[in-house]
Amino acid sequence: MSPGSFVARRLLLGAAQTAAVVLLVFALTEALPGDAAVALAGDQPDPARIAALREALELDRPAHERLADWAAGLLHGDLGTSLTSGRPVTRYLADGFGPTLLLAGLTLALLVPLGFGLGVLAARRAGGALDRLISSVSLAVYAVPEFALGVLLVTVFALRLAWLPPTAVGYGTDLLGHPAALVLPVLVLLARPVCSLSRLVRAGMVDALAAPYTAHARRYGVPERRILWWHALPGAAAPAVQQLARTADWLLCGVVVVEALFVIPGLGTVLLNAVAERDVPVVQGLAVVFGVVTVVLNLGADLVAHRLTPRAGAAA
Amino acid sequence: DSSGDTDPKNTRRGGRLRAAFAGGGASETLDPHKANLFADAARAKALYDKLADFGADLSAQPRLAEKWEPNKTLDRWQVTLRQADFHDGKPVTARDVLHSYRRIADPKQAFRARASLEPVDLDASRAVGDRTVEFVLKRPTAEFPNVLAAFGAYIVPEGADDFDRRPVGSGPFRFVSFAPGRSALFRRFDDYWEGAPHLDELEIVVANEESARVNALLGGQVEYAHELNPTTARAHQGRGQIEMVRLRGSAMQAFCMKTDRPPFDDKRVREAFFLIADRKELVDGALSGAGQIGNDLFGMGYEYYADSLPQRTQDLDRARALLKKAGAEKLRVTLDTSAVAAGFTEAAGIFRDQAAKAGVTVDVRMGSKDSYWSDILDSGTLCCYRSGAMPIEAHISQRLLTDSTTNATHWRHADFDALYRQAQSTRDKTERAALYERMQRRLYAEGGFLIWGFADWIIGTVKNVKGVEANAPANTLDWARFDKVWLA
Amino acid sequence: MSEDSVAEIRDLRVEVGGRALVDGVSLRVPPGKVVALVGASGSGKTTTGLALLGEYPAGARVSGEVRRAPGAVGYVPQHPGAVLHPALRVGVLLRDIARAHGRDRDDLRQALADARLPEGEALLRRYPHQLSGGQQQRIVLAQALLPRPRVVVADEPTTGQDPETKRQIAERFAAVAARGIAVVLLSHDLDVVRALADEVLVMRAGRVVESGPAERLWRAPRHEWTRRLLDAEGVPPADGVGRGVGGVLPVGGGGVGRGVGGVLPVGGGGVGCGVGGVLPVDGGGVGCGAEGVPPVEGGGMGCGVDGIPPADGDGIGRPVLEVRDLTAVHGRTPVLRVPRLVLRAGECLAVVGRSGSGKTTLGRCLAGLHRHHDGTVLLDGVPLPRSLRHRDRERLAAVQYVFQDARAAFDEHRPVLDQVARTAVRLRGADAHAARAEALDTLARLGLTGDLPHRRPGALSGGELQRAALARALLARPRVLVCDEITSGLDTVTRRALLDLLAGLPADRPGLSLVLITHDPQTARLAQRTVVVEAGHVTERAPGPLTVCCEVGHKGSRVKSLEGSEAVVRRLGRHRRTRRCP
Amino acid sequence: MSRGRFVLGGLVVAVPLALALLGPLFAGPPGPRSVSFALGEGHWLGTDFVGRDVWRQVLLGGRTVVVTALAATALGYLVAVPVGLLAALTHARWLEELLMRPLDVLLAVPSLLLILLVAAAADPGPVGLALLVALVNVPDAARIVRAAAGEAASRPAVEALRMQGESWWRVAVSYVTRSALRTLAADAGIRLTGVLYLVSTAAFLGVGAAPDAADWAVMVDRNRTGLFVQPWAVVVPAVLIVGLTTGVNLLFDAALEKKGRARS
Ligand SMILES: Nc1ncnc2c1ncn2[C@@H]1O[C@H](COP(=O)(O)OP(=O)(O)OP(=O)(O)O)[C@@H](O)[C@H]1O
Ligand SMILES: Nc1ncnc2c1ncn2[C@@H]1O[C@H](COP(=O)(O)OP(=O)(O)OP(=O)(O)O)[C@@H](O)[C@H]1O
Ligand SMILES: [Mg+2]
Ligand SMILES: [Mg+2]
């Protein structure tokens, strides 16, 4: 199958998948106890007030009708308006997207070289002291929960040493104007994926470095670096790339802990709030975004995997 | 001590104070009538005024209202406004008041304060001149000023409906900018009727995570952090880095028994439960010690509080005997809880262990925090409960009358209702106090609220923040009041 | 190291688990000379060759001395498939080598040409699996030549090549040597050795039994083993295949020459490929017409083709496998067209043709390994599922295929014996114990004895694995056995034995049909019929012994390739001599 | 060297494992509660967020961690491996899409949200939670398995195994999985940690374990507010978890290294 038609089919399937994501999320939010009216009422759950709210928010209409209306709007590029605030959902997404994208982008930009670099380094010295050091440290960091790591980093670098701001509070969306505020969140975000990525890279690389084709490239004095990155890595990269896609997805879809800890109002926060408020249109809008992001990332990862196993189509 | 120092000689003008609150995300608005969260209330308080507000003992204090005067039958109140201006320079008038109240009472909007305004017949009420409003009530209401001070009953200019763009109020600060879920920036309103604030600017920023608020405070990113953990307070108390302000009696902590459902329809079982609770252990464990133990009565320290009643203590033997008498040995109940408020899950766990000692099996069930309040209103038999500060009268009217909208204990007794009505038609305060005491005795003996404690509200400030009032339970006038605060 | 040698081994002993793979081997490689290692399969050639590169099996104990002049070495491994990265286009490593050694595009092109890959640049964009076995081998050869090494260790560099290509490659090696590059040639192909070697070492069981200048060795082999090696070459199968098929000996009376000896292996006459005396060429024989040309057969496409006598009791002579209108594609490129091909019970069919012409593809189509094709393959007149996934046990067992790359076809984690035995268990329902016994027996008959079957594939030599792969297929008791280059890694003696075994098979298993895909004339000689695949077309057919020698590349010509190569060799020899003494 | 690695991994994993398995035997009856996050007063690791003795909680809290996390991880793999292998080994595109695309849908929903949503609809209980956590991990793991197995599944050795009529399972498990073992082990080792914390966060959100359950991961999560007052309540369980997961991973490494050595 040619890559072109592969992509086309997958994108088509992707549209269906996104629809499925939206449906799933809609069904799940509907299944949650309470609705926007209940959530709005909060600790004053006066039944009459809830009923009035329900009517005002048109929540008394059947679920399928609301979904259909929303879907019809989507076809015109209209993601609807928030139940809670009446503002357009696109504004929620736009506001949340900036910080999230920035964080995710920065993290990925560091993650890829770091994860692959450490993995390759560990694999080169597999069984040696360096490998053990890298593995143990990254695993230990991985096993420390994010909040603990975050608190630790903040305490040391922001509060004790005062090198960096402890949170991004008050910086609004203008995070780029305060690069120092991004250092700690990015570090915390990096901590876990670096480990998972480097472990997968290491695993693949240990096998790839022991493979005869690597030895063959060495025989001809191909520079070690080139061998590592061009000859060994392709044999090891497919799972790592999948992991990377998952990480990117995770970064985009909800790095809730980091957002909360460092007061960065990204998409994760928007999602949490929207779910708490049962703000179905916002949740739906996010589901569309997450659906599309996931589809695209997975497709990307699959294309790489596809490319790395060219024999797959030909083998019996 | 940062609090209480309001001597005008020492105050300093100027500066920007950044205050961190837990917030509501991107859905936040500056519509004061939509206010729900503490952050909303703090922002509303900066921009707007109410006619009255609560003092530290939860009695109504005049604000925009200069004075109020009822008729004999207590069902018609004349409220005179003081001379005050909105930020756009227009004076606050009776028409603005009526507009605001009508907006709140609009059945289509279902604002939170609507329930509080229920006694008022707004169609019959009218403006008597520019600065006088005559409120016509549906029934005698001795405690009508409490209505004027109700949560969310803010006065906005006539016709105001869009609060996203340049909202105008009569509060101590005027609008500069607002990013929902992030920050709201206000500037001093020099013509504030009570005198201009000391601060040049006030920024209310949102940080939902407690540790983020603490870190921002410690890192000098904010000067004021609202709602800190007792544990955090312990960690930083007396370290000299930051100041801790404890607002005593801010949140009543309780277990709530449905008095019309087995096993709690038997008052012996309710009493047994009162006796099972080791309140000290609950306060120490669930509130980390940051609070006072309760005596199954709402409003400790508030006006009309029946403090003559003896403090209840744990008495497992008596509890067991009572249960036996009620035929409820080997009792098994489900305790609903949720992470909706600090200390809930902890209290539930602790109470479960305490009950076990009296032979009662308590199954703790975690519920969704988003719909918790509505869920517990009618389902289950036993749940965790909490209430912010409000006058005892409001507590009774909202929660303990047959027609109360949020009667979580299902306490429905005609004689009790009658007592309440009688109190509302009683002009004389001491007589009223006696009636309130009777009601409270009844609740103490057989009510559905097992009120085991009152949590402190903890605020952290940096050292140079002065004028933060400590004697101000959350939601009262002096709580989150930034016009009296200055930066030394 | 002596002044005039670029590589030298002295008294090398490589021991794994207490067993010596190589013992007491000494060897000197002077610049510009070709030193050849010949010897039995499993005698330690590859081990020695790798030692020259400083590589040893994992966990080996090594003693002795290995020295090599600094500078690049070229290495042509025995299994090119293993060293080609499955996920990289073959050009990547080539270009990297060029860069590492300061070679430019022209050098690269030259190396490709030297390796007889004229279409090389197009091939560079392909992945290894898109190349035929021979093409892969030439790619690694190009890699070896590209850095202009001081010494090239070539392990069976010609096994996968057709005679013409082989000749050309031999020519290139000669030219390479003439440039002063030392060549260590590890080969079973005595023709090539004879043509190139200046010095020959004969190995057996890890020891060098005889060594000396090539001419001397050919002329007067001293050691018994050398003599056997040389004698086995070109000796016809001990017993005709034809025996099973009506008793006609397929091999012509004419002494099949010792290849180089100039004697043409042209069979005398009575090539008894026919069943019951009927030459398969006519009637419903091999219907390999050119594209679009209807099969040369009289009576339609059915299997009970007219003109063929009814099968005898064993069903011998009845068509077992029939290919109709087969067009195999790789991606979108058609690589093989077979309008019609019939294989009869008990028949042996050789498939020959140039490297990359589509032989393996044909074999894989039959075996259900290449499912991208049109047309049908019928077994007993019933279409076989295109993919072996859809073939039931019986049909799987019926058509077995022995992979060209034996190493890649084994699971490297499990002992060879287990893997071989599984065939009987899975396809014939034998119990595990019996299967093992049978596997051991079959392996032993193929010369794999002792602890050898109990080792993992990694610890077997190329030829040993090849035989194990054959054993694995044989255990299915197939009705059609497709053997893809199963003798390429075998020395003459072993090959002889193997061919004898194959020739004897029809006796044990009446009705067994063989399809031998091969470049080796001796192997092809086993067949009654020969099919020639040229550029994807099954273009020629002729009675077995004749076609083997066809130089397929030249249109219509029937020049005997061995003679051709001999001629070349002689010419080369002269050429080199003149070059050396100006 | 390899032995040294075993020893290292073994040592690191031994303490938490022993505590987890034997701890409950030594825990004894609960003492009276003290103030939360207190140090001293007869509690040699202080008290936790509701005033219980931390040491006792540590002794009690390992078993659930080990059991739930291992069970959920194993369960997840039990589904993910066959699905991934099936997708890698099949030629039928529709089958692969049928297997993998629905799983992708699950990927688009953040796992915690999914657990929250499903759990809110019906209380799953601890077993259900393990299932749910396993389910959440399936799509992810299946993709990794698919990717790791892809190359091995297209090798000639697999063709040869098919030619021999080997059963699908044998091809998939004994060859393909084995070839991808190192990657799968690495992934599983990491997934274990993720699962552990997912279970604890779920507990806090009211799913599965009680929010004040004796469970190391729950302890870490719930005692975090006291980090600066009473660090042991967080540090001790966290170190045990770190030890457990790091040790398990190092043991995997060591085992595979030894195997690799035996092979080549
Ligand atoms: N890693 C190993 N461990 C143990 N024995 C091995 C190992 N590698 C090879 N052998 C054995 O050593 C012997 C020599 O192997 P080698 O590959 O050098 O033979 P060869 O002469 O190249 O054979 P062929 O012509 O079949 O390729 C063989 O019997 C083989 O089984
Ligand atoms: N994916 C592909 N795309 C294009 N061409 C391909 C692909 N795979 C194989 N080929 C070509 O198909 C032809 C037939 O290959 P095949 O392996 O059948 O040759 P062969 O006759 O067995 O050669 P050899 O004797 O060298 O083994 C070769 O020319 C090869 O390059
Ligand atoms: Mg060899
Ligand atoms: Mg071939």
GROMACS .gro file of N, CA and C and ligand atoms in nm, chain C residues 16 19 21 40-48 57 78 155-156 188 452 455 458-464 489, ligand 1:
model
  112
  820VAL      N    1   3.526  -2.273   2.151
  820VAL     CA    2   3.401  -2.235   2.217
  820VAL      C    3   3.353  -2.355   2.296
  823ARG      N    4   3.540  -2.676   2.263
  823ARG     CA    5   3.551  -2.739   2.131
  823ARG      C    6   3.623  -2.640   2.040
  825LEU      N    7   3.695  -2.462   1.714
  825LEU     CA    8   3.636  -2.439   1.582
  825LEU      C    9   3.746  -2.432   1.479
  844ALA      N   10   3.570  -2.841   0.381
  844ALA     CA   11   3.436  -2.891   0.407
  844ALA      C   12   3.352  -2.782   0.473
  845SER      N   13   3.224  -2.799   0.456
  845SER     CA   14   3.132  -2.710   0.527
  845SER      C   15   3.149  -2.734   0.676
  846GLY      N   16   3.165  -2.627   0.748
  846GLY     CA   17   3.184  -2.637   0.893
  846GLY      C   18   3.328  -2.662   0.931
  847SER      N   19   3.418  -2.641   0.836
  847SER     CA   20   3.557  -2.670   0.866
  847SER      C   21   3.628  -2.551   0.928
  848GLY      N   22   3.562  -2.438   0.936
  848GLY     CA   23   3.626  -2.326   1.006
  848GLY      C   24   3.668  -2.212   0.917
  849LYS      N   25   3.619  -2.209   0.795
  849LYS     CA   26   3.661  -2.102   0.703
  849LYS      C   27   3.610  -1.966   0.752
  850THR      N   28   3.482  -1.961   0.779
  850THR     CA   29   3.424  -1.834   0.822
  850THR      C   30   3.489  -1.787   0.953
  851THR      N   31   3.510  -1.882   1.042
  851THR     CA   32   3.575  -1.846   1.168
  851THR      C   33   3.711  -1.784   1.142
  852THR      N   34   3.787  -1.845   1.053
  852THR     CA   35   3.919  -1.793   1.021
  852THR      C   36   3.909  -1.655   0.957
  861PRO      N   37   3.350  -1.559   1.773
  861PRO     CA   38   3.219  -1.588   1.832
  861PRO      C   39   3.217  -1.546   1.978
  882GLN      N   40   2.910  -1.431   0.449
  882GLN     CA   41   2.847  -1.544   0.383
  882GLN      C   42   2.695  -1.523   0.369
  959ASP      N   43   3.368  -1.407   0.188
  959ASP     CA   44   3.316  -1.537   0.231
  959ASP      C   45   3.207  -1.578   0.134
  960GLU      N   46   3.238  -1.671   0.050
  960GLU     CA   47   3.141  -1.718  -0.050
  960GLU      C   48   3.083  -1.604  -0.131
  992HIS      N   49   3.348  -2.236  -0.164
  992HIS     CA   50   3.326  -2.375  -0.204
  992HIS      C   51   3.334  -2.388  -0.354
 1256LEU      N   52   2.581  -3.088   1.743
 1256LEU     CA   53   2.550  -2.981   1.650
 1256LEU      C   54   2.401  -2.946   1.642
 1259ARG      N   55   2.264  -2.717   1.913
 1259ARG     CA   56   2.306  -2.577   1.927
 1259ARG      C   57   2.202  -2.484   1.867
 1262GLY      N   58   2.290  -1.968   1.567
 1262GLY     CA   59   2.406  -1.882   1.565
 1262GLY      C   60   2.537  -1.956   1.574
 1263ALA      N   61   2.532  -2.077   1.627
 1263ALA     CA   62   2.656  -2.152   1.646
 1263ALA      C   63   2.676  -2.256   1.536
 1264LEU      N   64   2.606  -2.238   1.427
 1264LEU     CA   65   2.625  -2.330   1.315
 1264LEU      C   66   2.686  -2.255   1.197
 1265SER      N   67   2.759  -2.327   1.118
 1265SER     CA   68   2.815  -2.261   0.999
 1265SER      C   69   2.708  -2.249   0.891
 1266GLY      N   70   2.739  -2.171   0.790
 1266GLY     CA   71   2.641  -2.146   0.685
 1266GLY      C   72   2.591  -2.275   0.620
 1267GLY      N   73   2.682  -2.360   0.585
 1267GLY     CA   74   2.644  -2.482   0.518
 1267GLY      C   75   2.565  -2.573   0.609
 1268GLU      N   76   2.603  -2.573   0.734
 1268GLU     CA   77   2.531  -2.658   0.830
 1268GLU      C   78   2.386  -2.613   0.843
 1293GLY      N   79   2.605  -2.323  -0.012
 1293GLY     CA   80   2.703  -2.309   0.096
 1293GLY      C   81   2.776  -2.438   0.125
 1651LIG     N1   82   2.941  -1.945   1.794
 1651LIG     C1   83   2.974  -2.074   1.776
 1651LIG     N2   84   2.974  -2.156   1.878
 1651LIG     C2   85   3.003  -2.284   1.863
 1651LIG     N3   86   3.034  -2.341   1.748
 1651LIG     C3   87   3.038  -2.265   1.641
 1651LIG     C4   88   3.008  -2.125   1.649
 1651LIG     N4   89   3.018  -2.073   1.526
 1651LIG     C5   90   3.053  -2.175   1.444
 1651LIG     N5   91   3.065  -2.291   1.513
 1651LIG     C6   92   3.104  -2.418   1.461
 1651LIG     O1   93   3.236  -2.407   1.415
 1651LIG     C7   94   3.256  -2.478   1.298
 1651LIG     C8   95   3.319  -2.389   1.195
 1651LIG     O2   96   3.228  -2.292   1.157
 1651LIG     P1   97   3.255  -2.197   1.031
 1651LIG     O3   98   3.136  -2.107   1.022
 1651LIG     O4   99   3.386  -2.133   1.047
 1651LIG     O5  100   3.257  -2.299   0.914
 1651LIG     P2  101   3.274  -2.275   0.760
 1651LIG     O6  102   3.394  -2.341   0.723
 1651LIG     O7  103   3.259  -2.133   0.727
 1651LIG     O8  104   3.151  -2.358   0.709
 1651LIG     P3  105   3.052  -2.328   0.586
 1651LIG     O9  106   3.126  -2.360   0.465
 1651LIG    O10  107   2.940  -2.423   0.609
 1651LIG    O11  108   3.011  -2.188   0.598
 1651LIG     C9  109   3.122  -2.531   1.255
 1651LIG    O12  110   3.117  -2.668   1.284
 1651LIG    C10  111   3.024  -2.459   1.343
 1651LIG    O13  112   2.921  -2.546   1.379
   0.00000   0.00000   0.00000
